[in-house]
PDB file of C-alpha atoms in Angstrom:
ATOM      1  CA  MET A   1       0.000   0.000   0.000  1.00 58.00           C
ATOM      2  CA  ALA A   2       1.508   3.310  -1.083  1.00 66.00           C
ATOM      3  CA  ARG A   3       2.057   5.930   1.579  1.00 85.00           C
ATOM      4  CA  THR A   4       1.855   9.696   1.251  1.00 93.00           C
ATOM      5  CA  THR A   5       5.147  11.092   0.003  1.00 96.00           C
ATOM      6  CA  PHE A   6       7.110  14.081   1.250  1.00 97.00           C
ATOM      7  CA  THR A   7      10.413  15.739   0.367  1.00 97.00           C
ATOM      8  CA  ALA A   8      13.606  14.497   2.011  1.00 98.00           C
ATOM      9  CA  GLU A   9      16.910  16.280   1.509  1.00 98.00           C
ATOM     10  CA  VAL A  10      20.346  15.103   2.639  1.00 98.00           C
ATOM     11  CA  LEU A  11      23.131  17.694   2.768  1.00 97.00           C
ATOM     12  CA  THR A  12      26.824  17.372   3.638  1.00 96.00           C
ATOM     13  CA  PRO A  13      29.532  20.056   3.695  1.00 95.00           C
ATOM     14  CA  GLU A  14      30.339  18.965   0.119  1.00 95.00           C
ATOM     15  CA  GLY A  15      26.770  19.600  -1.056  1.00 96.00           C
ATOM     16  CA  GLU A  16      23.489  17.871  -1.743  1.00 96.00           C
ATOM     17  CA  VAL A  17      23.514  14.063  -1.646  1.00 96.00           C
ATOM     18  CA  PHE A  18      19.798  13.367  -1.983  1.00 97.00           C
ATOM     19  CA  ASN A  19      16.693  15.442  -2.708  1.00 97.00           C
ATOM     20  CA  ASP A  20      13.550  13.591  -3.714  1.00 97.00           C
ATOM     21  CA  GLU A  21      10.096  12.458  -2.665  1.00 97.00           C
ATOM     22  CA  VAL A  22      10.012   9.573  -0.184  1.00 97.00           C
ATOM     23  CA  GLU A  23       7.415   7.610   1.749  1.00 97.00           C
ATOM     24  CA  MET A  24       9.566   7.156   4.860  1.00 97.00           C
ATOM     25  CA  VAL A  25      12.944   8.057   6.369  1.00 97.00           C
ATOM     26  CA  SER A  26      14.651   5.707   8.833  1.00 97.00           C
ATOM     27  CA  THR A  27      17.702   6.784  10.833  1.00 96.00           C
ATOM     28  CA  ARG A  28      19.140   6.908  14.361  1.00 95.00           C
ATOM     29  CA  THR A  29      19.186   9.847  16.729  1.00 94.00           C
ATOM     30  CA  THR A  30      21.202  10.088  19.923  1.00 91.00           C
ATOM     31  CA  VAL A  31      18.134   8.797  21.798  1.00 93.00           C
ATOM     32  CA  GLY A  32      17.258   5.924  19.472  1.00 94.00           C
ATOM     33  CA  SER A  33      16.079   4.842  16.045  1.00 94.00           C
ATOM     34  CA  ILE A  34      13.352   6.830  14.322  1.00 96.00           C
ATOM     35  CA  GLY A  35      11.054   6.352  11.371  1.00 95.00           C
ATOM     36  CA  ILE A  36       9.563   9.473   9.817  1.00 96.00           C
ATOM     37  CA  LEU A  37       6.396   9.387   7.726  1.00 96.00           C
ATOM     38  CA  ALA A  38       4.427  12.191   6.049  1.00 95.00           C
ATOM     39  CA  HIS A  39       2.740  14.622   8.468  1.00 94.00           C
ATOM     40  CA  HIS A  40       5.273  13.914  11.235  1.00 94.00           C
ATOM     41  CA  GLN A  41       5.283  16.422  14.048  1.00 94.00           C
ATOM     42  CA  PRO A  42       8.050  19.054  13.891  1.00 95.00           C
ATOM     43  CA  LEU A  43      11.300  17.647  15.216  1.00 95.00           C
ATOM     44  CA  LEU A  44      14.919  18.632  15.633  1.00 96.00           C
ATOM     45  CA  GLY A  45      17.302  15.845  16.609  1.00 96.00           C
ATOM     46  CA  MET A  46      20.978  14.958  16.733  1.00 97.00           C
ATOM     47  CA  LEU A  47      21.985  12.045  14.508  1.00 96.00           C
ATOM     48  CA  GLU A  48      24.394   9.209  15.216  1.00 94.00           C
ATOM     49  CA  PRO A  49      26.439   7.366  12.572  1.00 94.00           C
ATOM     50  CA  THR A  50      24.238   4.641  11.103  1.00 93.00           C
ATOM     51  CA  GLU A  51      22.570   3.447   7.936  1.00 93.00           C
ATOM     52  CA  LEU A  52      20.161   6.095   6.652  1.00 96.00           C
ATOM     53  CA  ARG A  53      17.278   4.577   4.706  1.00 96.00           C
ATOM     54  CA  LEU A  54      15.182   6.680   2.356  1.00 98.00           C
ATOM     55  CA  TYR A  55      12.122   4.715   1.237  1.00 97.00           C
ATOM     56  CA  LYS A  56      10.980   5.976  -2.167  1.00 96.00           C
ATOM     57  CA  SER A  57       8.516   3.049  -2.149  1.00 92.00           C
ATOM     58  CA  GLU A  58       8.226  -0.301  -0.383  1.00 87.00           C
ATOM     59  CA  THR A  59      10.597  -1.834  -2.918  1.00 91.00           C
ATOM     60  CA  GLU A  60      12.896   1.114  -3.729  1.00 95.00           C
ATOM     61  CA  VAL A  61      15.132   2.102  -0.831  1.00 95.00           C
ATOM     62  CA  VAL A  62      18.130   4.434  -1.025  1.00 96.00           C
ATOM     63  CA  ARG A  63      20.693   3.437   1.610  1.00 94.00           C
ATOM     64  CA  LEU A  64      23.458   5.762   2.790  1.00 95.00           C
ATOM     65  CA  ALA A  65      26.176   5.480   5.405  1.00 93.00           C
ATOM     66  CA  GLN A  66      25.331   8.515   7.531  1.00 95.00           C
ATOM     67  CA  GLY A  67      27.783  10.382   9.748  1.00 93.00           C
ATOM     68  CA  GLU A  68      26.944  12.638  12.686  1.00 94.00           C
ATOM     69  CA  GLY A  69      24.606  15.543  12.180  1.00 96.00           C
ATOM     70  CA  TYR A  70      21.074  16.799  12.605  1.00 97.00           C
ATOM     71  CA  VAL A  71      17.585  15.995  11.372  1.00 97.00           C
ATOM     72  CA  GLN A  72      14.858  18.580  11.079  1.00 97.00           C
ATOM     73  CA  VAL A  73      11.227  17.811  10.332  1.00 97.00           C
ATOM     74  CA  ALA A  74       9.187  20.917   9.514  1.00 96.00           C
ATOM     75  CA  ASP A  75       6.733  22.199   6.947  1.00 93.00           C
ATOM     76  CA  GLY A  76       6.065  18.726   5.545  1.00 92.00           C
ATOM     77  CA  ARG A  77       9.695  17.962   4.706  1.00 96.00           C
ATOM     78  CA  VAL A  78      12.765  16.331   6.255  1.00 98.00           C
ATOM     79  CA  LEU A  79      16.185  17.948   6.170  1.00 98.00           C
ATOM     80  CA  ILE A  80      19.199  15.847   7.143  1.00 98.00           C
ATOM     81  CA  LEU A  81      22.457  17.735   7.691  1.00 97.00           C
ATOM     82  CA  VAL A  82      25.371  15.348   8.214  1.00 96.00           C
ATOM     83  CA  GLU A  83      29.160  15.382   8.135  1.00 92.00           C
ATOM     84  CA  GLU A  84      29.176  12.508   5.673  1.00 91.00           C
ATOM     85  CA  ALA A  85      26.695  10.490   3.597  1.00 93.00           C
ATOM     86  CA  SER A  86      28.010   7.794   1.274  1.00 90.00           C
ATOM     87  CA  ASP A  87      26.739   4.819  -0.663  1.00 90.00           C
ATOM     88  CA  PRO A  88      27.816   1.864   1.526  1.00 85.00           C
ATOM     89  CA  ALA A  89      28.918   0.008  -1.642  1.00 85.00           C
ATOM     90  CA  SER A  90      31.493   2.752  -2.289  1.00 87.00           C
ATOM     91  CA  LEU A  91      33.150   2.277   1.114  1.00 85.00           C
ATOM     92  CA  ASP A  92      36.394   0.292   1.329  1.00 87.00           C
ATOM     93  CA  ALA A  93      36.505  -2.037   4.345  1.00 87.00           C
ATOM     94  CA  SER A  94      40.322  -2.158   4.509  1.00 88.00           C
ATOM     95  CA  ALA A  95      40.558   1.653   4.408  1.00 89.00           C
ATOM     96  CA  LEU A  96      37.931   1.834   7.145  1.00 88.00           C
ATOM     97  CA  ARG A  97      39.888  -0.647   9.294  1.00 89.00           C
ATOM     98  CA  GLU A  98      42.980   1.571   8.907  1.00 91.00           C
ATOM     99  CA  LYS A  99      40.944   4.630   9.907  1.00 88.00           C
ATOM    100  CA  LEU A 100      39.661   2.714  12.928  1.00 87.00           C
ATOM    101  CA  GLN A 101      43.215   1.861  14.031  1.00 91.00           C
ATOM    102  CA  THR A 102      44.213   5.511  13.635  1.00 89.00           C
ATOM    103  CA  ALA A 103      41.224   6.712  15.667  1.00 87.00           C
ATOM    104  CA  GLU A 104      41.919   4.134  18.404  1.00 89.00           C
ATOM    105  CA  ARG A 105      45.588   5.185  18.534  1.00 88.00           C
ATOM    106  CA  GLU A 106      44.635   8.876  18.725  1.00 88.00           C
ATOM    107  CA  LEU A 107      42.112   8.111  21.463  1.00 84.00           C
ATOM    108  CA  GLU A 108      44.758   6.273  23.521  1.00 87.00           C
ATOM    109  CA  GLN A 109      47.196   9.170  23.152  1.00 87.00           C
ATOM    110  CA  ALA A 110      44.686  11.923  23.895  1.00 86.00           C
ATOM    111  CA  GLU A 111      44.283  13.343  27.369  1.00 88.00           C
ATOM    112  CA  ASP A 112      41.020  12.261  29.031  1.00 86.00           C
ATOM    113  CA  GLY A 113      38.290  14.850  28.542  1.00 85.00           C
ATOM    114  CA  SER A 114      40.242  16.781  25.921  1.00 88.00           C
ATOM    115  CA  GLU A 115      38.947  17.969  22.557  1.00 89.00           C
ATOM    116  CA  ALA A 116      41.360  15.539  20.876  1.00 86.00           C
ATOM    117  CA  ALA A 117      39.791  12.662  22.832  1.00 86.00           C
ATOM    118  CA  ARG A 118      36.279  13.796  21.889  1.00 86.00           C
ATOM    119  CA  VAL A 119      37.185  14.008  18.181  1.00 85.00           C
ATOM    120  CA  ALA A 120      38.928  10.611  18.228  1.00 86.00           C
ATOM    121  CA  GLU A 121      35.941   9.006  19.979  1.00 87.00           C
ATOM    122  CA  ARG A 122      33.533  10.506  17.412  1.00 86.00           C
ATOM    123  CA  ASP A 123      35.726   9.314  14.523  1.00 86.00           C
ATOM    124  CA  LYS A 124      35.934   5.832  16.070  1.00 89.00           C
ATOM    125  CA  ARG A 125      32.118   5.594  16.411  1.00 87.00           C
ATOM    126  CA  ARG A 126      31.595   6.710  12.790  1.00 88.00           C
ATOM    127  CA  VAL A 127      34.151   4.265  11.366  1.00 87.00           C
ATOM    128  CA  GLU A 128      32.753   1.389  13.454  1.00 89.00           C
ATOM    129  CA  ALA A 129      29.228   2.146  12.199  1.00 88.00           C
ATOM    130  CA  PHE A 130      30.425   2.317   8.579  1.00 88.00           C
ATOM    131  CA  LEU A 131      32.379  -0.944   8.963  1.00 88.00           C
ATOM    132  CA  THR A 132      29.224  -2.632  10.259  1.00 88.00           C
ATOM    133  CA  LEU A 133      27.360  -1.464   7.153  1.00 86.00           C
ATOM    134  CA  VAL A 134      30.087  -2.686   4.800  1.00 85.00           C
ATOM    135  CA  GLU A 135      30.733  -6.015   6.504  1.00 84.00           C
ATOM    136  CA  GLY A 136      27.421  -6.992   8.001  1.00 74.00           C
ATOM    137  CA  GLY A 137      24.560  -5.047   6.513  1.00 56.00           C
ATOM    138  CA  GLY A 138      22.329  -2.536   8.274  1.00 49.00           C
ATOM    139  CA  GLU A 139      22.477  -1.589  11.924  1.00 45.00           C
ATOM    140  CA  HIS A 140      18.789  -1.010  12.666  1.00 45.00           C
TER     141      HIS A 140
END
């Protein structure tokens, strides 16, 4: 059964990644997974690294590896602003494993509570989420 569509837009610092009509958006906020349908109440949330799913229909789903960012639901549309959004098929598992080792090393060397520790921890979470998508499918 077709659902009512609405506009979903995904933006990164490099520009627009997605802008089309969808039936549902599925992602993860800092407080848990969320599914957004047409006529959703206004919302502003912080996003965690995960698999972003944009359902154009029940059978056509655009999947993206989503970095940290924000989601806004307002005026009948969804705006997703993230650090990174990539096709999981374009991600290289060995390069991600190297990035994970680098982030873990930087985290070990950083002073507890420092900005360097916070950045390394964020990078580690993102790379782990992306590795899960590449190696084992979706997270939620």
